[in-house]
Short mmCIF file of C-alpha atoms and ligand atoms in Angstrom, two decimals:
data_model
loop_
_atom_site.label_atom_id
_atom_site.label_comp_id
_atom_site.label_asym_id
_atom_site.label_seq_id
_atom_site.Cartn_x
_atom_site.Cartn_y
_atom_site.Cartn_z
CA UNK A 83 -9.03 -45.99 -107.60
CA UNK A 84 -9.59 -46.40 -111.02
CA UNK A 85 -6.14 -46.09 -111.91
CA UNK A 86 -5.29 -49.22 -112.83
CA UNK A 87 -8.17 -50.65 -115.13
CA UNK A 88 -8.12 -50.85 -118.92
CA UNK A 89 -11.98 -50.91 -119.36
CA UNK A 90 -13.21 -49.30 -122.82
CA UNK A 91 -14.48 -45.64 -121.84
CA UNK A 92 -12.10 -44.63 -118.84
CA UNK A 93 -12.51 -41.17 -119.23
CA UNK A 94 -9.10 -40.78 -118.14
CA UNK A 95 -7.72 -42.45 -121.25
CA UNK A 96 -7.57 -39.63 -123.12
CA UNK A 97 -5.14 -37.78 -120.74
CA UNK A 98 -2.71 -40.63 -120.73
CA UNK A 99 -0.96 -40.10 -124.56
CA UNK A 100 2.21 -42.17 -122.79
CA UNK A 101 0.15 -45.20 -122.20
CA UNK A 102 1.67 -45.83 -125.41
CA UNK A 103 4.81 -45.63 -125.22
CA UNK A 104 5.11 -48.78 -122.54
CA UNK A 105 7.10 -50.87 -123.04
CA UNK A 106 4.60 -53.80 -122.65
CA UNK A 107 0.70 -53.56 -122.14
CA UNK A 108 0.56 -56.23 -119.53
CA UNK A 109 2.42 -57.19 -116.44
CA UNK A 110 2.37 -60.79 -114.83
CA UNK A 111 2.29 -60.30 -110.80
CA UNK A 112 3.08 -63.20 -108.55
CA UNK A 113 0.82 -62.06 -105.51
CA UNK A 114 1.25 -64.42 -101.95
CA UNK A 115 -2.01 -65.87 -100.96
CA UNK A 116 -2.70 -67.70 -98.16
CA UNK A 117 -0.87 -67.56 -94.58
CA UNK A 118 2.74 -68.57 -94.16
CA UNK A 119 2.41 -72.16 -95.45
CA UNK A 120 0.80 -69.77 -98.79
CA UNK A 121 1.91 -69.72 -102.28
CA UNK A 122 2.50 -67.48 -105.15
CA UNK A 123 -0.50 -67.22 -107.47
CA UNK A 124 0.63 -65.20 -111.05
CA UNK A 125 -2.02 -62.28 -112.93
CA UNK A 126 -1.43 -60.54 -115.67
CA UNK A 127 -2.43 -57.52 -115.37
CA UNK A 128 -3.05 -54.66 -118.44
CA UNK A 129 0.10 -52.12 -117.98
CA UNK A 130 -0.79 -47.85 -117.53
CA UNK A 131 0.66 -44.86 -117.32
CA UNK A 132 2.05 -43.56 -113.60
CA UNK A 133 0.40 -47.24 -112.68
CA UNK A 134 1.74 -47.79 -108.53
CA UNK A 135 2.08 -51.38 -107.53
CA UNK A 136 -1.12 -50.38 -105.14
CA UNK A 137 -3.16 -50.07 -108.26
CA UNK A 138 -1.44 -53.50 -109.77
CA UNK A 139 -3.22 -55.19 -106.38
CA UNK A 140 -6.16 -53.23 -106.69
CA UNK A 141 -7.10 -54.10 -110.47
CA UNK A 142 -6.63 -57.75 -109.63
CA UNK A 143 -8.98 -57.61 -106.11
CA UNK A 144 -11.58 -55.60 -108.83
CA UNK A 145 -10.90 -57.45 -111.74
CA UNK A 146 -9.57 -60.90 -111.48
CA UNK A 147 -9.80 -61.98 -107.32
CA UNK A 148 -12.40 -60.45 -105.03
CA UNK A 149 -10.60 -62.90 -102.47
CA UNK A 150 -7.33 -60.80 -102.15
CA UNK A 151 -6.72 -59.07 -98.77
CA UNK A 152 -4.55 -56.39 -98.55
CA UNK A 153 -4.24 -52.98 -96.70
CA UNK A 154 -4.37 -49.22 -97.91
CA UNK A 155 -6.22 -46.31 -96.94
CA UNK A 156 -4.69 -42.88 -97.49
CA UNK A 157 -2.76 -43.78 -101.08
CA UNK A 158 -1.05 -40.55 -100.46
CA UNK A 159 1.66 -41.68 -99.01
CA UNK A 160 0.36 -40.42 -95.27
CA UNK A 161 -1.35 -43.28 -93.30
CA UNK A 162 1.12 -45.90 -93.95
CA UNK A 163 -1.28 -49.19 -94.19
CA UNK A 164 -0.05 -50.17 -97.72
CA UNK A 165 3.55 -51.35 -97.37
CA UNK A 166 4.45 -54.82 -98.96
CA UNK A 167 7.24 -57.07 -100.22
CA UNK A 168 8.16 -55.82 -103.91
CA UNK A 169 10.38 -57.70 -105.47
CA UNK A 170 11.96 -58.95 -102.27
CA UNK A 171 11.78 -54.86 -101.14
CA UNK A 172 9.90 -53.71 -98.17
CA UNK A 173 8.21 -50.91 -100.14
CA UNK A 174 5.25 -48.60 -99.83
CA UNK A 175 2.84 -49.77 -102.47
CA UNK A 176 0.61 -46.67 -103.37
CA UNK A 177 3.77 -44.39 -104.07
CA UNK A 178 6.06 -46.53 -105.77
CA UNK A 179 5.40 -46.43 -109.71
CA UNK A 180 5.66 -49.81 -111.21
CA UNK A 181 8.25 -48.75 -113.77
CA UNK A 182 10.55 -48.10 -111.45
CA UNK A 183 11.03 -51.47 -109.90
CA UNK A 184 9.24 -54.13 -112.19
CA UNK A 185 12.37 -55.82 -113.75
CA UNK A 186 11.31 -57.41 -116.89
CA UNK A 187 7.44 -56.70 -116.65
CA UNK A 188 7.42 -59.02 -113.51
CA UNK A 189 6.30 -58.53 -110.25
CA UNK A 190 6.29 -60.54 -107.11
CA UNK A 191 4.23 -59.35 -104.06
CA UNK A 192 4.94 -60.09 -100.35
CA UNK A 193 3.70 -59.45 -97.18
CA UNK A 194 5.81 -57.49 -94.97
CA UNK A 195 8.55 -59.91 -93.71
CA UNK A 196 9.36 -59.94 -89.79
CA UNK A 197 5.59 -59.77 -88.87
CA UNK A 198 3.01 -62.72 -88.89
CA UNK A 199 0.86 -63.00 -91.93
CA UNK A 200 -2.30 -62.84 -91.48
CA UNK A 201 -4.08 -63.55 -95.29
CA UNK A 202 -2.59 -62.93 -98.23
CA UNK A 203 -0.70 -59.44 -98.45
CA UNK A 204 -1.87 -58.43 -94.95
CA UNK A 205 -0.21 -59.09 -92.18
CA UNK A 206 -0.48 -58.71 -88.64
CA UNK A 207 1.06 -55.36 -86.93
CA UNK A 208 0.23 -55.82 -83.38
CA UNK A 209 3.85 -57.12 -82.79
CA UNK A 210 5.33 -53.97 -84.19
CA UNK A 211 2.97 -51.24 -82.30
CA UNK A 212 3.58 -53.13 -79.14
CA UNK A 213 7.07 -52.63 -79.56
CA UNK A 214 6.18 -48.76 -80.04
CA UNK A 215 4.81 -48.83 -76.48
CA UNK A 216 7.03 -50.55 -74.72
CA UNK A 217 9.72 -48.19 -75.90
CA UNK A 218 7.51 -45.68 -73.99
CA UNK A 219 6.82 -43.88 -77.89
CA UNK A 220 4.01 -41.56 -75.80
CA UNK A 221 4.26 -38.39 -74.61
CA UNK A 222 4.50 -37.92 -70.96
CA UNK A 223 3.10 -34.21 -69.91
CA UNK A 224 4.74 -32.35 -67.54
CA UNK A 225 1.98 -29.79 -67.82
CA UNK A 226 -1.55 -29.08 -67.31
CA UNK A 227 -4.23 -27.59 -69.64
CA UNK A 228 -3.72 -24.34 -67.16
CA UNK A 229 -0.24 -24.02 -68.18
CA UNK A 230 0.68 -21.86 -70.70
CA UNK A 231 2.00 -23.30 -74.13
CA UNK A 232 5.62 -24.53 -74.20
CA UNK A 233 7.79 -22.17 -76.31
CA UNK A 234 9.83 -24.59 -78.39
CA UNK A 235 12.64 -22.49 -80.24
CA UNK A 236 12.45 -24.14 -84.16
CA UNK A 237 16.29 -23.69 -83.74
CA UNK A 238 17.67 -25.41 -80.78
CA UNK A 239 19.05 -28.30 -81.19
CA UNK A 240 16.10 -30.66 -79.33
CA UNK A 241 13.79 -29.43 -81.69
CA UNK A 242 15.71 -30.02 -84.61
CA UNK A 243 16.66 -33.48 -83.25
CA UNK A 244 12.82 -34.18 -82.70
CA UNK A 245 12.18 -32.58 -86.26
CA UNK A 246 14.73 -34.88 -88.53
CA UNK A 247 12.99 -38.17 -86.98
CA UNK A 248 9.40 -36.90 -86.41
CA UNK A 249 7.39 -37.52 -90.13
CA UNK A 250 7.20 -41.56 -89.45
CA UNK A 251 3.87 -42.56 -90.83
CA UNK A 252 4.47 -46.27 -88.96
CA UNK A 253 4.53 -48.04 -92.13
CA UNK A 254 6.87 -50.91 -90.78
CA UNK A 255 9.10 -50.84 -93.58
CA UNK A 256 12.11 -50.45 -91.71
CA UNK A 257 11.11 -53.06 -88.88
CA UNK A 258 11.25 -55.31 -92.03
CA UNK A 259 14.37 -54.33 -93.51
CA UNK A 260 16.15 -55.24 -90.67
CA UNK A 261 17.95 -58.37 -89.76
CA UNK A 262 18.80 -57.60 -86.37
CA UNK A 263 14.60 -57.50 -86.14
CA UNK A 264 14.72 -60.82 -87.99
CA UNK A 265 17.62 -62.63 -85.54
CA UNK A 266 16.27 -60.86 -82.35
CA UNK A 267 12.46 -61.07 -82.28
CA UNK A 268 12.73 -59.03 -79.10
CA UNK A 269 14.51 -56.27 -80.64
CA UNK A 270 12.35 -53.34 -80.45
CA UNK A 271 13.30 -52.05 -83.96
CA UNK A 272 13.87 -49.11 -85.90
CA UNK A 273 10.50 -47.61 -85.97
CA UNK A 274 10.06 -47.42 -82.10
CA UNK A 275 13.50 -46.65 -81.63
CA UNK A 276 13.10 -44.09 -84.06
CA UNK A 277 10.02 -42.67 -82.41
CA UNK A 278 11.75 -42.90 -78.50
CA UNK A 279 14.28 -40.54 -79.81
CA UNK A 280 11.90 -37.67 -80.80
CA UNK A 281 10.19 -37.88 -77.08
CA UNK A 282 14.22 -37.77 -75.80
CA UNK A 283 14.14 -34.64 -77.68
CA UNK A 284 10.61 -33.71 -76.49
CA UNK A 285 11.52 -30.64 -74.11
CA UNK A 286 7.46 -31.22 -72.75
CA UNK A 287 8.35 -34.55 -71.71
CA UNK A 288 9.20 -36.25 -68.33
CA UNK A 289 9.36 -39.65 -69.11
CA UNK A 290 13.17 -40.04 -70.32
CA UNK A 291 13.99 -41.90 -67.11
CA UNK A 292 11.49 -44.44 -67.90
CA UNK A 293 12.23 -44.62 -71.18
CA UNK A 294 16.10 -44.49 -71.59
CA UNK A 295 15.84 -48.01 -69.64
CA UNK A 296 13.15 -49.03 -71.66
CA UNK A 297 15.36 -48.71 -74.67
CA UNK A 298 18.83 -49.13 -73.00
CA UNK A 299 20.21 -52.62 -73.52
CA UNK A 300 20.32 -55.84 -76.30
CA UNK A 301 16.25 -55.91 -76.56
CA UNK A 302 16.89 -52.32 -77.08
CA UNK A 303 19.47 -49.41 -79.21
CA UNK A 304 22.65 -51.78 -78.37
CA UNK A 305 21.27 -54.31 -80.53
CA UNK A 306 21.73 -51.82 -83.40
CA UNK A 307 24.94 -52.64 -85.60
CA UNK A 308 24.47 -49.35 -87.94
CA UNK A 309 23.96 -51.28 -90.84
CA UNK A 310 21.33 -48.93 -92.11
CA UNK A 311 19.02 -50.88 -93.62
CA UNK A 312 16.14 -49.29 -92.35
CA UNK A 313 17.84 -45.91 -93.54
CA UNK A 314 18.28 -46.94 -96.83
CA UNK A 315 14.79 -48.12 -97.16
CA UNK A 316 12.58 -45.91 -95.38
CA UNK A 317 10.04 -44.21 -97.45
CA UNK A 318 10.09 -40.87 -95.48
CA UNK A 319 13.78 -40.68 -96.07
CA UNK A 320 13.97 -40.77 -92.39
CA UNK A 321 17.57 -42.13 -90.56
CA UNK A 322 16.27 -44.38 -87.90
CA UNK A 323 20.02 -45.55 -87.64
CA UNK A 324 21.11 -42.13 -86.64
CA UNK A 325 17.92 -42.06 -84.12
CA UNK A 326 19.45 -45.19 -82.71
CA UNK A 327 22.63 -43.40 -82.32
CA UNK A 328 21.34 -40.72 -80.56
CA UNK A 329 19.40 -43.26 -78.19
CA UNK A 330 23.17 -44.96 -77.44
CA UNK A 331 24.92 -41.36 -76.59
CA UNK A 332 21.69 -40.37 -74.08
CA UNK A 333 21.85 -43.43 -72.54
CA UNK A 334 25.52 -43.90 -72.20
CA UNK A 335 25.30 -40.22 -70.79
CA UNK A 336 22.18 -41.32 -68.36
CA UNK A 337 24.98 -44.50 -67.10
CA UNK A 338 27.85 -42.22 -66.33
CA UNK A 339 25.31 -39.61 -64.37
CA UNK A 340 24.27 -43.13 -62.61
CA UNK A 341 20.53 -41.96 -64.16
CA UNK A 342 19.81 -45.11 -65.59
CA UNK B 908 17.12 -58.38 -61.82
CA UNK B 909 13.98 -55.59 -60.76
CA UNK B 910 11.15 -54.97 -63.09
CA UNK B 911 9.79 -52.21 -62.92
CA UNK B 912 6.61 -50.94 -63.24
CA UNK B 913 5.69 -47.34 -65.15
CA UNK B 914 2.12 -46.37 -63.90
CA UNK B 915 1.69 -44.23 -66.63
CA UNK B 916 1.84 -47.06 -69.08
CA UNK B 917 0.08 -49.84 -67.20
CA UNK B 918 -3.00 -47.34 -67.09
CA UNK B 919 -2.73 -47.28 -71.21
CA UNK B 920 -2.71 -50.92 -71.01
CA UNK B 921 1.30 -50.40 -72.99
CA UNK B 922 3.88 -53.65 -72.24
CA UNK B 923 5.59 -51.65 -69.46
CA UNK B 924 7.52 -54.43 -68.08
CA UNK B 925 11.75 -53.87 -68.35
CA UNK B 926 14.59 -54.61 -66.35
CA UNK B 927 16.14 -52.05 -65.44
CA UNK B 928 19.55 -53.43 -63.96
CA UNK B 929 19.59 -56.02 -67.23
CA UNK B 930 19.46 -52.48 -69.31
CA UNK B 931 22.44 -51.01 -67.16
CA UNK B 932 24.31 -54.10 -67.43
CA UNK B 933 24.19 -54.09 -71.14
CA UNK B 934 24.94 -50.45 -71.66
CA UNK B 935 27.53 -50.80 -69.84
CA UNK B 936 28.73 -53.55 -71.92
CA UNK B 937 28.69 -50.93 -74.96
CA UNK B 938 30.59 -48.48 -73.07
CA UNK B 939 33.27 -51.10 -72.31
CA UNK B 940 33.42 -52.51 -76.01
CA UNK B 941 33.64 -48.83 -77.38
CA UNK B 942 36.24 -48.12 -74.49
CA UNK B 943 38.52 -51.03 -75.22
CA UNK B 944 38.11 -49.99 -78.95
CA UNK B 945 39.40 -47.40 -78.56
CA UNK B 946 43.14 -48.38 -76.50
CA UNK B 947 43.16 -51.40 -79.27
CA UNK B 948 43.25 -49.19 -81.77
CA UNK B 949 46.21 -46.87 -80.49
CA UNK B 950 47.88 -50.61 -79.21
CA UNK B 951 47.40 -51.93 -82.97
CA UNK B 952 48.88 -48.43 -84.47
CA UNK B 953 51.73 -48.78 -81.89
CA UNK B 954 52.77 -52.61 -82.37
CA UNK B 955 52.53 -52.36 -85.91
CA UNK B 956 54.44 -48.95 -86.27
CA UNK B 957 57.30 -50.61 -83.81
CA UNK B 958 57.23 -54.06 -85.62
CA UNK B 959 58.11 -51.90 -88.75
CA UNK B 960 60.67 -49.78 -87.49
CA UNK B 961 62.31 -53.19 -85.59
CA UNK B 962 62.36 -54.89 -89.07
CA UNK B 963 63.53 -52.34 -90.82
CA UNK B 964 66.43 -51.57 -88.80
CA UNK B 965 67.18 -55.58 -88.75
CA UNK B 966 66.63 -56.35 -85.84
CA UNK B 967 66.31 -60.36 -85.38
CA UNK B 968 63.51 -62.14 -83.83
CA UNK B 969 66.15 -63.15 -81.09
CA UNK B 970 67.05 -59.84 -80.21
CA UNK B 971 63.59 -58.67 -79.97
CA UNK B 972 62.47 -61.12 -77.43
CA UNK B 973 65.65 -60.03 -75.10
CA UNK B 974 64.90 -56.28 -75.81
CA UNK B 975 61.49 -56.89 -74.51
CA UNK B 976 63.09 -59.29 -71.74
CA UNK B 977 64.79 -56.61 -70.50
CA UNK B 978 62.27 -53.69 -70.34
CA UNK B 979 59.07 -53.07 -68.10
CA UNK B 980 57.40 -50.46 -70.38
CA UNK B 981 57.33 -53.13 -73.12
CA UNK B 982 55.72 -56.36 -71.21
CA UNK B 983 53.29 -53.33 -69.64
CA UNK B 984 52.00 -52.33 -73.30
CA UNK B 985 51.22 -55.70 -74.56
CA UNK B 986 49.25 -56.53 -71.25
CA UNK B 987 47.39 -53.37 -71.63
CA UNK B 988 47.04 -54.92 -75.04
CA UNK B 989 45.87 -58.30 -73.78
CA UNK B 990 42.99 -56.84 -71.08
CA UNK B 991 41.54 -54.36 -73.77
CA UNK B 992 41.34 -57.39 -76.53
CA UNK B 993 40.22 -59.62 -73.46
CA UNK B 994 37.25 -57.06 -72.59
CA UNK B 995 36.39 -56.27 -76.48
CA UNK B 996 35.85 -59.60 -78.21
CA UNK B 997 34.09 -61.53 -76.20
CA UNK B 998 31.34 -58.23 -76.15
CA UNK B 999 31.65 -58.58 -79.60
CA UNK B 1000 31.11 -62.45 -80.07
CA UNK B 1001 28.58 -62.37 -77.41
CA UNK B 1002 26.26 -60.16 -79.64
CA UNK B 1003 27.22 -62.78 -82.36
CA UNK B 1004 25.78 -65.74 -79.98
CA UNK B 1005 22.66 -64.31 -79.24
CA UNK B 1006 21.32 -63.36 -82.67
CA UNK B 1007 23.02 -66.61 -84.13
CA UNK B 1008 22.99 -69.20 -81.34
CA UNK B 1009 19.77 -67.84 -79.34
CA UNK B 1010 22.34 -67.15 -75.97
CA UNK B 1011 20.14 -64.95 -73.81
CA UNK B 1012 20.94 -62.59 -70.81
CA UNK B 1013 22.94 -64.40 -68.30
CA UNK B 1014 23.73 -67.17 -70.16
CA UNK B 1015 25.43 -64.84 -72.66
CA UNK B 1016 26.66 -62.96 -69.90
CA UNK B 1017 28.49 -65.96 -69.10
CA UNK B 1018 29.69 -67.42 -72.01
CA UNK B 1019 31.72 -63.88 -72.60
CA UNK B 1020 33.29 -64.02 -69.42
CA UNK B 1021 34.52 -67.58 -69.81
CA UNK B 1022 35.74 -66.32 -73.45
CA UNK B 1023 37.65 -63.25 -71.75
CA UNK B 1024 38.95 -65.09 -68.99
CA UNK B 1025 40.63 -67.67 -71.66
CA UNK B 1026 42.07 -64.83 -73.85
CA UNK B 1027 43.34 -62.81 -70.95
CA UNK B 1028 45.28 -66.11 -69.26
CA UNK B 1029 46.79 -66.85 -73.13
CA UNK B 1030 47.84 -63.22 -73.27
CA UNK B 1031 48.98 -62.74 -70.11
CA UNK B 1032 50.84 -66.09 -70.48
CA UNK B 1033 52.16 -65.59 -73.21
CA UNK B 1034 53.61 -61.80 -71.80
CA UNK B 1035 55.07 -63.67 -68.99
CA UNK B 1036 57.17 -65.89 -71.23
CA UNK B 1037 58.69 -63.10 -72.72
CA UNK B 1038 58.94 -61.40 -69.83
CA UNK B 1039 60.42 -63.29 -67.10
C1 HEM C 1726 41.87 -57.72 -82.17
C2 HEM C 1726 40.86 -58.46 -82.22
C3 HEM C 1726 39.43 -57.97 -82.32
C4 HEM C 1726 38.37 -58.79 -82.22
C5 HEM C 1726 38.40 -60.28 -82.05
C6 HEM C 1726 37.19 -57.98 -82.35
C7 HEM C 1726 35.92 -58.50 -82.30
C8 HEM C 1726 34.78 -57.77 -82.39
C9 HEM C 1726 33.47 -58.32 -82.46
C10 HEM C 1726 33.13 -59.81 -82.53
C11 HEM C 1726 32.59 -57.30 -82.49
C12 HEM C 1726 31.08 -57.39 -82.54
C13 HEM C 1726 30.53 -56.92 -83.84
C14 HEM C 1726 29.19 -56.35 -83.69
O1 HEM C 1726 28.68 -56.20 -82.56
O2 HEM C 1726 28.62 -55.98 -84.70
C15 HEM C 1726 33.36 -56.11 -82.43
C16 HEM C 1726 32.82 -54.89 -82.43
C17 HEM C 1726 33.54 -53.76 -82.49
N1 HEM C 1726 34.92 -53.68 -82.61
FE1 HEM C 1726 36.22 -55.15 -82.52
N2 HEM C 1726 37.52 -56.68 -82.52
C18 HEM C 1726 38.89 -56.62 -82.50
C19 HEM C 1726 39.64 -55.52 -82.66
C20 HEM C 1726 39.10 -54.26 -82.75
C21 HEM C 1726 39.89 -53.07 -82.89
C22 HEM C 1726 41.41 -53.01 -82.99
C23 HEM C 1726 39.02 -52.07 -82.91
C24 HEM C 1726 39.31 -50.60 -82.99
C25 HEM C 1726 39.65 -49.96 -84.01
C26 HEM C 1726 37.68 -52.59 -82.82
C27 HEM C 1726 36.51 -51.86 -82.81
C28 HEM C 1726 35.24 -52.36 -82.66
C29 HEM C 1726 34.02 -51.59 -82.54
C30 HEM C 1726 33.90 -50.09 -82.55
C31 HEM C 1726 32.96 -52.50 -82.44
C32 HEM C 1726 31.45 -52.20 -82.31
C33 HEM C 1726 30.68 -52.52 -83.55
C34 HEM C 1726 29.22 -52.75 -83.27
O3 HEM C 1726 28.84 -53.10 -82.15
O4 HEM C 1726 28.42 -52.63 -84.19
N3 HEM C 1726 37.77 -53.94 -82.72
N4 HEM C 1726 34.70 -56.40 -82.38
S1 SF4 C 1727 20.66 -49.58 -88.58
FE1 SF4 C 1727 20.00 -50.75 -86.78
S2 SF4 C 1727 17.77 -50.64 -86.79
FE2 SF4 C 1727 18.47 -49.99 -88.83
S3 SF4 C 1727 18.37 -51.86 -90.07
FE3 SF4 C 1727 20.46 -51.73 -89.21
S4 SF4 C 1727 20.41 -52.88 -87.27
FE4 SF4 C 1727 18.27 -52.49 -87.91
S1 SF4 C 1728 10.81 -44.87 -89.88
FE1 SF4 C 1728 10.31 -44.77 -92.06
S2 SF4 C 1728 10.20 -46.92 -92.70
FE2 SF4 C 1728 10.09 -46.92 -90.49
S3 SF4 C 1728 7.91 -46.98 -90.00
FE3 SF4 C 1728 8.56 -44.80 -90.01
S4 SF4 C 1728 8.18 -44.09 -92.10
FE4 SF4 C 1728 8.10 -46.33 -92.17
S1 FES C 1729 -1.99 -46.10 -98.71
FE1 FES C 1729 -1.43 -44.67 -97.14
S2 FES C 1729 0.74 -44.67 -97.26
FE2 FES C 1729 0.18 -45.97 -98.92
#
């Protein structure tokens, strides 16, 4: 994680020969602090090569704020702890390079809107995960451990339904790209919605009665208008809208059998 | 309104708690506002489409009110009109109240109804003037 410091003797210096070609060596950051009554505080902070906005917030919790909460674990990209508000985008922070979205060698980081904040950039996910169960987003077995293995053909069309919606790494950023989340603090949200429709595919699961009325109604897929925020934004270049879509045919299909 | 109770969940200690005829009720909803979509769009093509030929061919405001005064088929079409618009919008604007105005469940419910009600007695008023 020493990415983002400028000390004399980073041994990784020497591998960096575009470090000076930039267009500025420092960046000022206006980082939230506090809870929601907060306020911006700026940094500067020195400018590097391939720098993330994760290492921005890191440098300043090493260098300038010991204070500073925030969330990452995995900065690969896979564990989905380290989304923020960038520039007034829902972004994950440890894969998105800061010359691609600091306009003007500025920077202002958010928490994740539509969630309770609890310090600083962290904020409180309970809300969102909870929405994950109650969308029944678990597998329900139909089988025991003295069953043999269910042969799921890569090509039929469950699987590949399952497939396009399956690499999710619950970041939240679509939850907080959308307004429907935002007018609707019921609305289950992308993310679950997202994650219902890959157990709808499941062809090992027997829980779709359950769950088709679990995400049937305006708490639920019909509160989706397609706007595609979440689409648009999600890291995984994952289409929660057309998840959502797929929720809205299965259930209309589940009404008409008189299944739901 | 039932809730009902998943087992399976409560045991993981998940929020298991939905309503299962509120999730019918709404679905339905959808299907209705897709259906009645659907015969507004092939009752805009066709007004439109005869308002244009009618014009072109001169016809006179007068003479189109007694043309439709003296056909069925004609008075029959714009009340097919009238129920589909008088199902559709007030779906429509009753999603609009409750993420704008807070309106939940029945009290949404009911605020449509009063909406479709009005805009099926101004149609179907209206369709009896010309018509009888
Ligand atoms: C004539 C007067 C009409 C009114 C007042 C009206 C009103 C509305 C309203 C308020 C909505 C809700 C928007 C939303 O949920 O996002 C809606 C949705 C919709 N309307 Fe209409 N509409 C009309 C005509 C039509 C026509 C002619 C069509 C067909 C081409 C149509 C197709 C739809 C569809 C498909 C939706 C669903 C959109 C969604 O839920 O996201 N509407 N309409
Ligand atoms: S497509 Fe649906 S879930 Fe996605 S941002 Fe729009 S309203 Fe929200
Ligand atoms: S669908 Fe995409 S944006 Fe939403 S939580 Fe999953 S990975 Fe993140
Ligand atoms: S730190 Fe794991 S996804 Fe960013």
């Amino acid at each position: 994680m020493t990415a983002g410091t400028a000390q004399a003797g980073d041994p990784h210096r020497e591998r960096r020969p575009e470090t000076a070609q930039l267009a500025s060596s420092s960046i000022d950051v206006d980082v939230w602090r506090g809870v929601a009554d907060g306020r911006f505080v700026r940094y500067r902070v020195p400018r590097e090569a391939s720098q993330t906005v994760l290492d921005v917030v890191t440098w300043i919790q090493r260098n300038l704020d010991p204070t500073l909460a925030y969330r990452y674990a995995c900065r690969v990209g896979m564990c989905g702890s380290c989304a923020m508000t960038v520039n007034g985008v829902a972004r994950w922070t440890c894969r998105t390079h800061v010359d691609r979205v600091a306009a003007g060698a500025r920077l202002e980081l958010r928490p994740l809107s539509n969630l309770p904040v609890i310090r600083d950039l962290v904020c409180d996910m309970r809300g969102f995960f909870d929405k994950w169960a109650a969308a029944r987003g678990r597998l329900v077995p139909t089988a025991t451990r003295n069953d043999p293995m269910a042969r799921v053909l890569p090509a039929s069309r469950e699987r590949r339904a399952a497939d396009a919606a399956i690499e999710c790494i619950g970041c939240g950023v679509c939850h907080a790209s959308c307004d429907i989340v935002a007018w609707r603090p019921d609305y289950l949200g992308p993310a679950a919605l997202n994650r219902a429709w890959t157990l709808v595919n499941d062809v090992r699961d027997g829980g779709n009665r359950a769950r088709l009325a679990a995400v049937a109604g305006d708490a639920g897929c019909h509160a989706c208008h397609s706007q595609a925020s979440c689409t648009e934004r999600c890291p995984k270049h994952l289409a929660p809208t057309a998840s959502i879509a797929g929720l809205k045919r299965a259930v209309s299909r589940a009404l008409l059998k008189g299944e739901l | 309104m039932s809730l009902v109770r998943g087992a399976a969940g409560a045991a993981a200690g998940q929020r298991v708690d939905f309503d299962r005829s509120r999730a019918r009720t709404d679905a339905t909803l959808w299907l209705l506002q897709r259906a009645s979509a659907f015969v507004l769009a092939v009752c805009v093509v066709v007004h439109l489409a005869t308002i244009f030929y009618a014009v072109r061919s001169g016809l006179t405001a007068a003479a189109i009110v007694a043309r439709i005064h003296a056909s069925i088929a004609w008075p029959a079409f714009y009340a097919v009109f009238v129920v589909a618009a008088a199902v559709h919008a007030p779906i429509g604007l009753r999603a609009i109240a409750a993420e704008w105005m807070g309106f939940q469940g029945r009290r949404a419910d009911l605020a449509a109804v009063v909406v479709g009600v009005a805009l099926l007695a101004l149609g179907l008023r209206a369709i009896w003037g010309l018509a009888a």
